[in-house]
mmCIF file of C-alpha atoms and ligand atoms in Angstrom:
data_model
loop_
_atom_site.group_PDB
_atom_site.id
_atom_site.type_symbol
_atom_site.label_atom_id
_atom_site.label_comp_id
_atom_site.label_asym_id
_atom_site.label_seq_id
_atom_site.Cartn_x
_atom_site.Cartn_y
_atom_site.Cartn_z
ATOM 1 C CA MET A 632 -4.264 5.160 20.631
ATOM 2 C CA SER A 633 -5.192 4.140 17.115
ATOM 3 C CA ALA A 634 -7.598 5.984 14.840
ATOM 4 C CA ALA A 635 -11.234 5.031 15.141
ATOM 5 C CA PRO A 636 -12.481 3.990 11.705
ATOM 6 C CA ARG A 637 -14.960 6.874 11.301
ATOM 7 C CA LEU A 638 -15.976 6.366 7.701
ATOM 8 C CA ARG A 639 -16.998 9.636 6.014
ATOM 9 C CA ALA A 640 -19.484 9.917 3.181
ATOM 10 C CA ASN A 641 -17.773 9.868 -0.239
ATOM 11 C CA ALA A 642 -14.424 8.920 1.271
ATOM 12 C CA ASN A 643 -12.486 5.667 0.989
ATOM 13 C CA ASP A 644 -14.735 4.772 -1.953
ATOM 14 C CA LEU A 645 -13.669 1.190 -2.677
ATOM 15 C CA GLN A 646 -15.942 1.070 -5.738
ATOM 16 C CA ILE A 647 -13.284 3.126 -7.561
ATOM 17 C CA TYR A 648 -11.183 -0.039 -7.982
ATOM 18 C CA GLU A 649 -14.050 -2.053 -9.424
ATOM 19 C CA ARG A 650 -15.264 0.789 -11.686
ATOM 20 C CA HIS A 651 -11.782 1.263 -13.142
ATOM 21 C CA ALA A 652 -10.696 -2.372 -12.942
ATOM 22 C CA ALA A 653 -9.796 -2.533 -16.633
ATOM 23 C CA ASP A 654 -7.519 0.521 -16.349
ATOM 24 C CA TRP A 655 -4.913 -0.659 -13.828
ATOM 25 C CA TRP A 656 -2.197 -1.113 -16.464
ATOM 26 C CA ASP A 657 -2.982 2.097 -18.345
ATOM 27 C CA ALA A 658 -0.271 4.398 -16.987
ATOM 28 C CA SER A 659 -2.144 7.406 -18.382
ATOM 29 C CA SER A 660 -5.500 6.547 -16.768
ATOM 30 C CA ALA A 661 -6.936 9.176 -14.458
ATOM 31 C CA ALA A 662 -7.568 6.506 -11.826
ATOM 32 C CA PHE A 663 -4.129 4.896 -11.695
ATOM 33 C CA ARG A 664 -1.466 7.146 -13.237
ATOM 34 C CA SER A 665 -0.301 8.338 -9.794
ATOM 35 C CA LEU A 666 -0.160 4.776 -8.475
ATOM 36 C CA HIS A 667 2.052 3.900 -11.467
ATOM 37 C CA ALA A 668 4.387 6.789 -10.636
ATOM 38 C CA VAL A 669 4.402 5.934 -6.897
ATOM 39 C CA ASN A 670 5.187 2.332 -7.809
ATOM 40 C CA GLU A 671 8.663 3.342 -9.011
ATOM 41 C CA HIS A 672 9.454 4.548 -5.467
ATOM 42 C CA ARG A 673 7.988 1.422 -3.842
ATOM 43 C CA ILE A 674 9.820 -0.980 -6.162
ATOM 44 C CA SER A 675 13.106 0.786 -5.505
ATOM 45 C CA LEU A 676 12.588 0.352 -1.738
ATOM 46 C CA LEU A 677 11.578 -3.298 -2.108
ATOM 47 C CA ARG A 678 14.675 -3.978 -4.201
ATOM 48 C CA GLU A 679 16.870 -2.409 -1.534
ATOM 49 C CA TRP A 680 15.124 -4.009 1.446
ATOM 50 C CA LEU A 681 14.453 -7.483 0.056
ATOM 51 C CA GLY A 682 16.492 -7.730 -3.149
ATOM 52 C CA ALA A 683 17.770 -11.233 -3.833
ATOM 53 C CA ARG A 684 15.570 -12.658 -1.067
ATOM 54 C CA LEU A 685 12.588 -12.301 -3.422
ATOM 55 C CA ASP A 686 13.892 -15.031 -5.719
ATOM 56 C CA GLY A 687 11.863 -18.163 -4.897
ATOM 57 C CA ALA A 688 10.056 -16.445 -2.005
ATOM 58 C CA VAL A 689 6.322 -16.853 -1.439
ATOM 59 C CA VAL A 690 4.954 -13.301 -1.554
ATOM 60 C CA VAL A 691 1.371 -12.602 -0.433
ATOM 61 C CA ASP A 692 0.025 -9.291 -1.735
ATOM 62 C CA PHE A 693 -2.817 -7.959 0.477
ATOM 63 C CA GLY A 694 -5.208 -5.771 -1.573
ATOM 64 C CA CYS A 695 -3.223 -6.486 -4.736
ATOM 65 C CA GLY A 696 -5.558 -4.572 -7.047
ATOM 66 C CA GLY A 697 -4.534 -5.076 -10.670
ATOM 67 C CA GLY A 698 -1.125 -6.447 -9.707
ATOM 68 C CA LEU A 699 1.062 -3.358 -10.091
ATOM 69 C CA LEU A 700 3.429 -4.652 -7.405
ATOM 70 C CA ALA A 701 2.702 -8.347 -7.866
ATOM 71 C CA LYS A 702 4.092 -8.325 -11.401
ATOM 72 C CA PRO A 703 7.565 -6.931 -10.584
ATOM 73 C CA MET A 704 7.725 -9.338 -7.623
ATOM 74 C CA ALA A 705 6.946 -12.288 -9.935
ATOM 75 C CA GLU A 706 9.544 -10.990 -12.396
ATOM 76 C CA ALA A 707 12.076 -10.983 -9.533
ATOM 77 C CA GLY A 708 11.433 -14.723 -9.114
ATOM 78 C CA ALA A 709 8.821 -14.633 -6.348
ATOM 79 C CA ARG A 710 5.846 -16.970 -6.228
ATOM 80 C CA VAL A 711 3.036 -14.444 -5.800
ATOM 81 C CA VAL A 712 -0.423 -14.887 -4.334
ATOM 82 C CA GLY A 713 -2.588 -11.773 -4.363
ATOM 83 C CA PHE A 714 -6.011 -11.174 -2.940
ATOM 84 C CA ASP A 715 -8.439 -8.268 -3.077
ATOM 85 C CA LEU A 716 -12.101 -7.406 -2.562
ATOM 86 C CA SER A 717 -12.404 -6.248 -6.193
ATOM 87 C CA ALA A 718 -13.108 -9.178 -8.529
ATOM 88 C CA GLY A 719 -12.615 -7.006 -11.615
ATOM 89 C CA SER A 720 -9.172 -5.907 -10.421
ATOM 90 C CA LEU A 721 -8.206 -9.535 -9.813
ATOM 91 C CA ALA A 722 -9.150 -10.413 -13.402
ATOM 92 C CA THR A 723 -6.807 -7.646 -14.561
ATOM 93 C CA ALA A 724 -4.036 -8.928 -12.263
ATOM 94 C CA ARG A 725 -4.446 -12.443 -13.713
ATOM 95 C CA ALA A 726 -4.237 -11.088 -17.258
ATOM 96 C CA ASN A 727 -1.054 -9.115 -16.553
ATOM 97 C CA SER A 728 1.012 -11.008 -14.006
ATOM 98 C CA ALA A 729 2.146 -14.485 -13.112
ATOM 99 C CA GLY A 730 0.753 -15.691 -9.790
ATOM 100 C CA GLY A 731 -2.508 -16.715 -8.162
ATOM 101 C CA PHE A 732 -5.129 -14.031 -7.573
ATOM 102 C CA VAL A 733 -8.180 -14.708 -5.412
ATOM 103 C CA VAL A 734 -11.024 -12.775 -3.828
ATOM 104 C CA GLY A 735 -10.315 -12.126 -0.171
ATOM 105 C CA ASP A 736 -10.631 -9.650 2.680
ATOM 106 C CA ALA A 737 -7.567 -8.352 4.526
ATOM 107 C CA MET A 738 -9.599 -8.671 7.733
ATOM 108 C CA HIS A 739 -9.692 -12.469 7.192
ATOM 109 C CA ALA A 740 -6.866 -13.368 4.809
ATOM 110 C CA PRO A 741 -7.848 -16.441 2.779
ATOM 111 C CA LEU A 742 -4.569 -18.316 3.381
ATOM 112 C CA GLY A 743 -3.031 -20.562 6.001
ATOM 113 C CA ALA A 744 -0.706 -19.585 8.850
ATOM 114 C CA GLY A 745 3.011 -19.457 8.120
ATOM 115 C CA CYS A 746 2.627 -19.722 4.327
ATOM 116 C CA ALA A 747 4.449 -16.500 3.378
ATOM 117 C CA ASP A 748 8.060 -15.366 3.258
ATOM 118 C CA VAL A 749 6.977 -11.823 2.399
ATOM 119 C CA VAL A 750 3.693 -9.928 2.773
ATOM 120 C CA LEU A 751 2.951 -6.729 0.862
ATOM 121 C CA LEU A 752 0.647 -4.123 2.427
ATOM 122 C CA ALA A 753 1.072 -1.457 -0.227
ATOM 123 C CA ASP A 754 -1.376 1.437 -0.081
ATOM 124 C CA VAL A 755 -3.912 -0.818 1.543
ATOM 125 C CA LEU A 756 -3.803 -0.359 5.350
ATOM 126 C CA GLU A 757 -5.408 3.107 5.059
ATOM 127 C CA HIS A 758 -8.364 1.559 3.211
ATOM 128 C CA VAL A 759 -9.382 -1.210 5.617
ATOM 129 C CA PRO A 760 -11.757 -0.986 8.614
ATOM 130 C CA SER A 761 -9.013 -2.022 11.072
ATOM 131 C CA PHE A 762 -5.344 -1.726 10.142
ATOM 132 C CA GLU A 763 -4.470 -3.542 13.390
ATOM 133 C CA ARG A 764 -6.513 -6.518 12.254
ATOM 134 C CA ALA A 765 -4.855 -6.518 8.794
ATOM 135 C CA LEU A 766 -1.408 -6.377 10.414
ATOM 136 C CA ALA A 767 -2.323 -9.298 12.678
ATOM 137 C CA GLU A 768 -3.418 -11.235 9.591
ATOM 138 C CA ALA A 769 -0.117 -10.400 7.887
ATOM 139 C CA ALA A 770 1.754 -11.652 10.946
ATOM 140 C CA ARG A 771 -0.324 -14.842 10.994
ATOM 141 C CA LEU A 772 0.577 -15.598 7.362
ATOM 142 C CA LEU A 773 4.297 -14.902 7.759
ATOM 143 C CA ARG A 774 6.763 -17.605 8.705
ATOM 144 C CA PRO A 775 9.066 -16.646 11.593
ATOM 145 C CA GLY A 776 11.713 -14.300 10.184
ATOM 146 C CA GLY A 777 9.463 -13.340 7.263
ATOM 147 C CA ALA A 778 9.088 -9.701 6.202
ATOM 148 C CA ALA A 779 6.153 -7.359 5.668
ATOM 149 C CA PHE A 780 6.385 -4.262 3.451
ATOM 150 C CA VAL A 781 4.031 -1.404 4.353
ATOM 151 C CA ASN A 782 3.395 1.766 2.384
ATOM 152 C CA THR A 783 0.780 4.113 3.857
ATOM 153 C CA LEU A 784 -0.242 7.680 4.797
ATOM 154 C CA ASN A 785 0.278 9.487 8.095
ATOM 155 C CA ARG A 786 -2.676 10.951 10.022
ATOM 156 C CA THR A 787 -1.491 14.577 10.054
ATOM 157 C CA TRP A 788 -2.951 17.878 8.870
ATOM 158 C CA ARG A 789 -0.280 17.942 6.108
ATOM 159 C CA ALA A 790 -1.427 14.584 4.761
ATOM 160 C CA ARG A 791 -5.055 15.697 4.978
ATOM 161 C CA VAL A 792 -4.288 18.870 2.978
ATOM 162 C CA LEU A 793 -1.750 17.479 0.473
ATOM 163 C CA ALA A 794 -2.810 13.869 -0.046
ATOM 164 C CA VAL A 795 -6.577 14.396 0.162
ATOM 165 C CA GLN A 796 -7.749 17.979 -0.365
ATOM 166 C CA LEU A 797 -5.085 18.932 -2.929
ATOM 167 C CA ALA A 798 -4.370 15.618 -4.682
ATOM 168 C CA GLU A 799 -8.060 14.711 -4.969
ATOM 169 C CA GLY A 800 -9.093 18.330 -5.639
ATOM 170 C CA VAL A 801 -6.895 18.603 -8.741
ATOM 171 C CA ARG A 802 -7.623 14.951 -9.647
ATOM 172 C CA LEU A 803 -4.077 13.668 -9.333
ATOM 173 C CA ILE A 804 -5.994 10.783 -7.770
ATOM 174 C CA PRO A 805 -9.757 10.128 -8.006
ATOM 175 C CA ALA A 806 -12.015 12.131 -5.684
ATOM 176 C CA GLY A 807 -13.099 9.964 -2.762
ATOM 177 C CA THR A 808 -9.962 7.782 -2.786
ATOM 178 C CA HIS A 809 -9.016 8.419 0.844
ATOM 179 C CA ASP A 810 -10.585 8.986 4.236
ATOM 180 C CA PRO A 811 -7.936 10.891 6.237
ATOM 181 C CA ASP A 812 -9.420 9.559 9.470
ATOM 182 C CA LEU A 813 -8.143 6.127 8.421
ATOM 183 C CA PHE A 814 -4.543 7.299 8.016
ATOM 184 C CA ILE A 815 -2.013 5.783 10.415
ATOM 185 C CA THR A 816 0.770 7.419 12.381
ATOM 186 C CA PRO A 817 4.168 5.679 12.461
ATOM 187 C CA ALA A 818 3.744 5.295 16.246
ATOM 188 C CA GLU A 819 0.414 3.539 15.752
ATOM 189 C CA LEU A 820 1.906 1.287 13.087
ATOM 190 C CA THR A 821 4.881 0.443 15.290
ATOM 191 C CA GLY A 822 2.652 -0.311 18.295
ATOM 192 C CA ALA A 823 0.210 -2.491 16.366
ATOM 193 C CA ALA A 824 3.069 -4.270 14.598
ATOM 194 C CA TRP A 825 4.745 -5.010 17.907
ATOM 195 C CA ARG A 826 1.505 -6.420 19.361
ATOM 196 C CA ALA A 827 1.195 -8.645 16.263
ATOM 197 C CA GLY A 828 4.734 -9.965 16.700
ATOM 198 C CA LEU A 829 6.334 -7.786 14.016
ATOM 199 C CA ALA A 830 9.400 -5.643 14.694
ATOM 200 C CA ILE A 831 10.163 -2.509 12.671
ATOM 201 C CA GLU A 832 13.413 -2.937 10.756
ATOM 202 C CA ALA A 833 13.288 0.177 8.575
ATOM 203 C CA LEU A 834 11.131 3.277 8.237
ATOM 204 C CA GLN A 835 11.443 5.540 5.208
ATOM 205 C CA GLY A 836 9.711 8.870 4.708
ATOM 206 C CA GLU A 837 8.833 10.294 1.328
ATOM 207 C CA SER A 838 8.355 13.659 -0.339
ATOM 208 C CA VAL A 839 6.715 14.686 -3.553
ATOM 209 C CA ASN A 840 9.106 15.239 -6.412
ATOM 210 C CA LEU A 841 7.332 18.432 -7.486
ATOM 211 C CA TRP A 842 8.735 19.030 -10.965
ATOM 212 C CA ARG A 843 8.332 15.423 -11.996
ATOM 213 C CA THR A 844 4.779 15.428 -10.623
ATOM 214 C CA LEU A 845 3.888 18.561 -12.566
ATOM 215 C CA ARG A 846 5.581 17.343 -15.737
ATOM 216 C CA ARG A 847 3.908 13.929 -15.697
ATOM 217 C CA TRP A 848 0.734 15.009 -13.872
ATOM 218 C CA ALA A 849 1.110 11.985 -11.622
ATOM 219 C CA ILE A 850 2.333 11.948 -8.019
ATOM 220 C CA SER A 851 6.027 11.173 -8.141
ATOM 221 C CA LEU A 852 7.822 10.395 -4.870
ATOM 222 C CA ARG A 853 11.392 10.492 -3.665
ATOM 223 C CA ARG A 854 12.936 9.260 -0.429
ATOM 224 C CA SER A 855 13.026 11.764 2.391
ATOM 225 C CA GLU A 856 13.347 11.927 6.164
ATOM 226 C CA ASP A 857 9.900 13.499 6.241
ATOM 227 C CA VAL A 858 7.235 11.018 7.377
ATOM 228 C CA SER A 859 4.535 13.663 7.847
ATOM 229 C CA VAL A 860 2.608 12.704 4.697
ATOM 230 C CA GLY A 861 3.534 9.187 3.625
ATOM 231 C CA TYR A 862 6.039 6.553 4.593
ATOM 232 C CA SER A 863 7.102 2.953 4.064
ATOM 233 C CA ALA A 864 8.193 0.385 6.615
ATOM 234 C CA LEU A 865 9.852 -2.988 6.647
ATOM 235 C CA LEU A 866 8.568 -5.235 9.442
ATOM 236 C CA ARG A 867 10.061 -8.546 10.477
ATOM 237 C CA LYS A 868 8.174 -11.367 12.187
ATOM 238 C CA THR A 869 10.026 -12.087 15.377
ATOM 239 C CA VAL A 870 11.177 -15.666 15.643
ATOM 240 C CA ASN A 871 9.457 -16.277 18.983
ATOM 241 C CA SER A 872 6.040 -14.840 18.109
HETATM 242 C C1 LIG B 622 -4.807 1.921 -3.476
HETATM 243 S S1 LIG B 622 -5.189 0.337 -4.026
HETATM 244 C C2 LIG B 622 -3.595 -0.452 -3.895
HETATM 245 C C3 LIG B 622 -3.490 -1.656 -4.772
HETATM 246 C C4 LIG B 622 -2.138 -2.360 -4.740
HETATM 247 N N1 LIG B 622 -1.783 -2.782 -3.398
HETATM 248 C C5 LIG B 622 -1.072 -1.468 -5.283
HETATM 249 O O1 LIG B 622 -0.339 -0.892 -4.485
HETATM 250 O O2 LIG B 622 -0.986 -1.308 -6.507
HETATM 251 C C6 LIG B 622 -6.077 -0.371 -2.634
HETATM 252 C C7 LIG B 622 -6.559 -1.790 -2.929
HETATM 253 O O3 LIG B 622 -6.998 -2.369 -1.698
HETATM 254 C C8 LIG B 622 -8.162 -3.123 -1.954
HETATM 255 N N2 LIG B 622 -8.869 -3.294 -0.675
HETATM 256 C C9 LIG B 622 -9.479 -2.355 0.069
HETATM 257 N N3 LIG B 622 -9.968 -2.881 1.207
HETATM 258 C C10 LIG B 622 -9.641 -4.214 1.176
HETATM 259 C C11 LIG B 622 -9.853 -5.301 2.062
HETATM 260 N N4 LIG B 622 -10.521 -5.143 3.240
HETATM 261 N N5 LIG B 622 -9.395 -6.513 1.717
HETATM 262 C C12 LIG B 622 -8.725 -6.698 0.548
HETATM 263 N N6 LIG B 622 -8.503 -5.710 -0.341
HETATM 264 C C13 LIG B 622 -8.951 -4.467 -0.020
HETATM 265 C C14 LIG B 622 -8.903 -2.308 -2.999
HETATM 266 O O4 LIG B 622 -9.886 -3.068 -3.682
HETATM 267 C C15 LIG B 622 -7.735 -1.854 -3.878
HETATM 268 O O5 LIG B 622 -7.469 -2.783 -4.911
#
């Protein structure tokens, strides 16, 4: 069973991205310094999982924000299209990265079926009203054989304590960033992906690199077998779906 989207007051505050839209590329900003640090982990995984296949690929970045992932994808030779609910963030993405950046909702992606070689769902599924719907939209956009990259948080007590109460409490990320009821278990992700015609090709857990996090005061991740807080997945659109 998937999580019901019970939205709590002062949680999953999407206005954060619009309020701090000018700060996306400021690696010291209170709003985004952890996302900058986490990006190193995500880029390393994307390089390993997709590597040379990014060159010339059409990459659609769901909830692209200010383009923190879009830019390295464009630099790797991808043709990037990003969309987001936050118009201010899109303006920042346009100013900092090659690619097309448009207003759009992951529940109804503003692009045609089969247009994408790669879809990015980076730190976005746990923010939308229905992650199943967003995954189905990702599958719709992908060509057969295309790949989706997911990075998200697990719906466990550990994630609730570490990623919400602690991380938001000490302002490693802004208060109100997450609603733990919207977090997604790997089993839920796998099930919804399968129903959307996406097969799991890789699943990678992550742990906090404590000393680096304390030294930089920004959440720094390393690969781990532990999926109890956060994890990444590579999904592949099955040829017959
Ligand atoms: C944590 S940020 C991640 C941004 C970017 N993917 C990255 O990893 O750098 C979440 C982003 O998702 C966007 N977002 C939230 N709900 C959305 C939706 N339904 N459709 C499109 N974008 C959405 C927010 O505006 C925000 O920019």
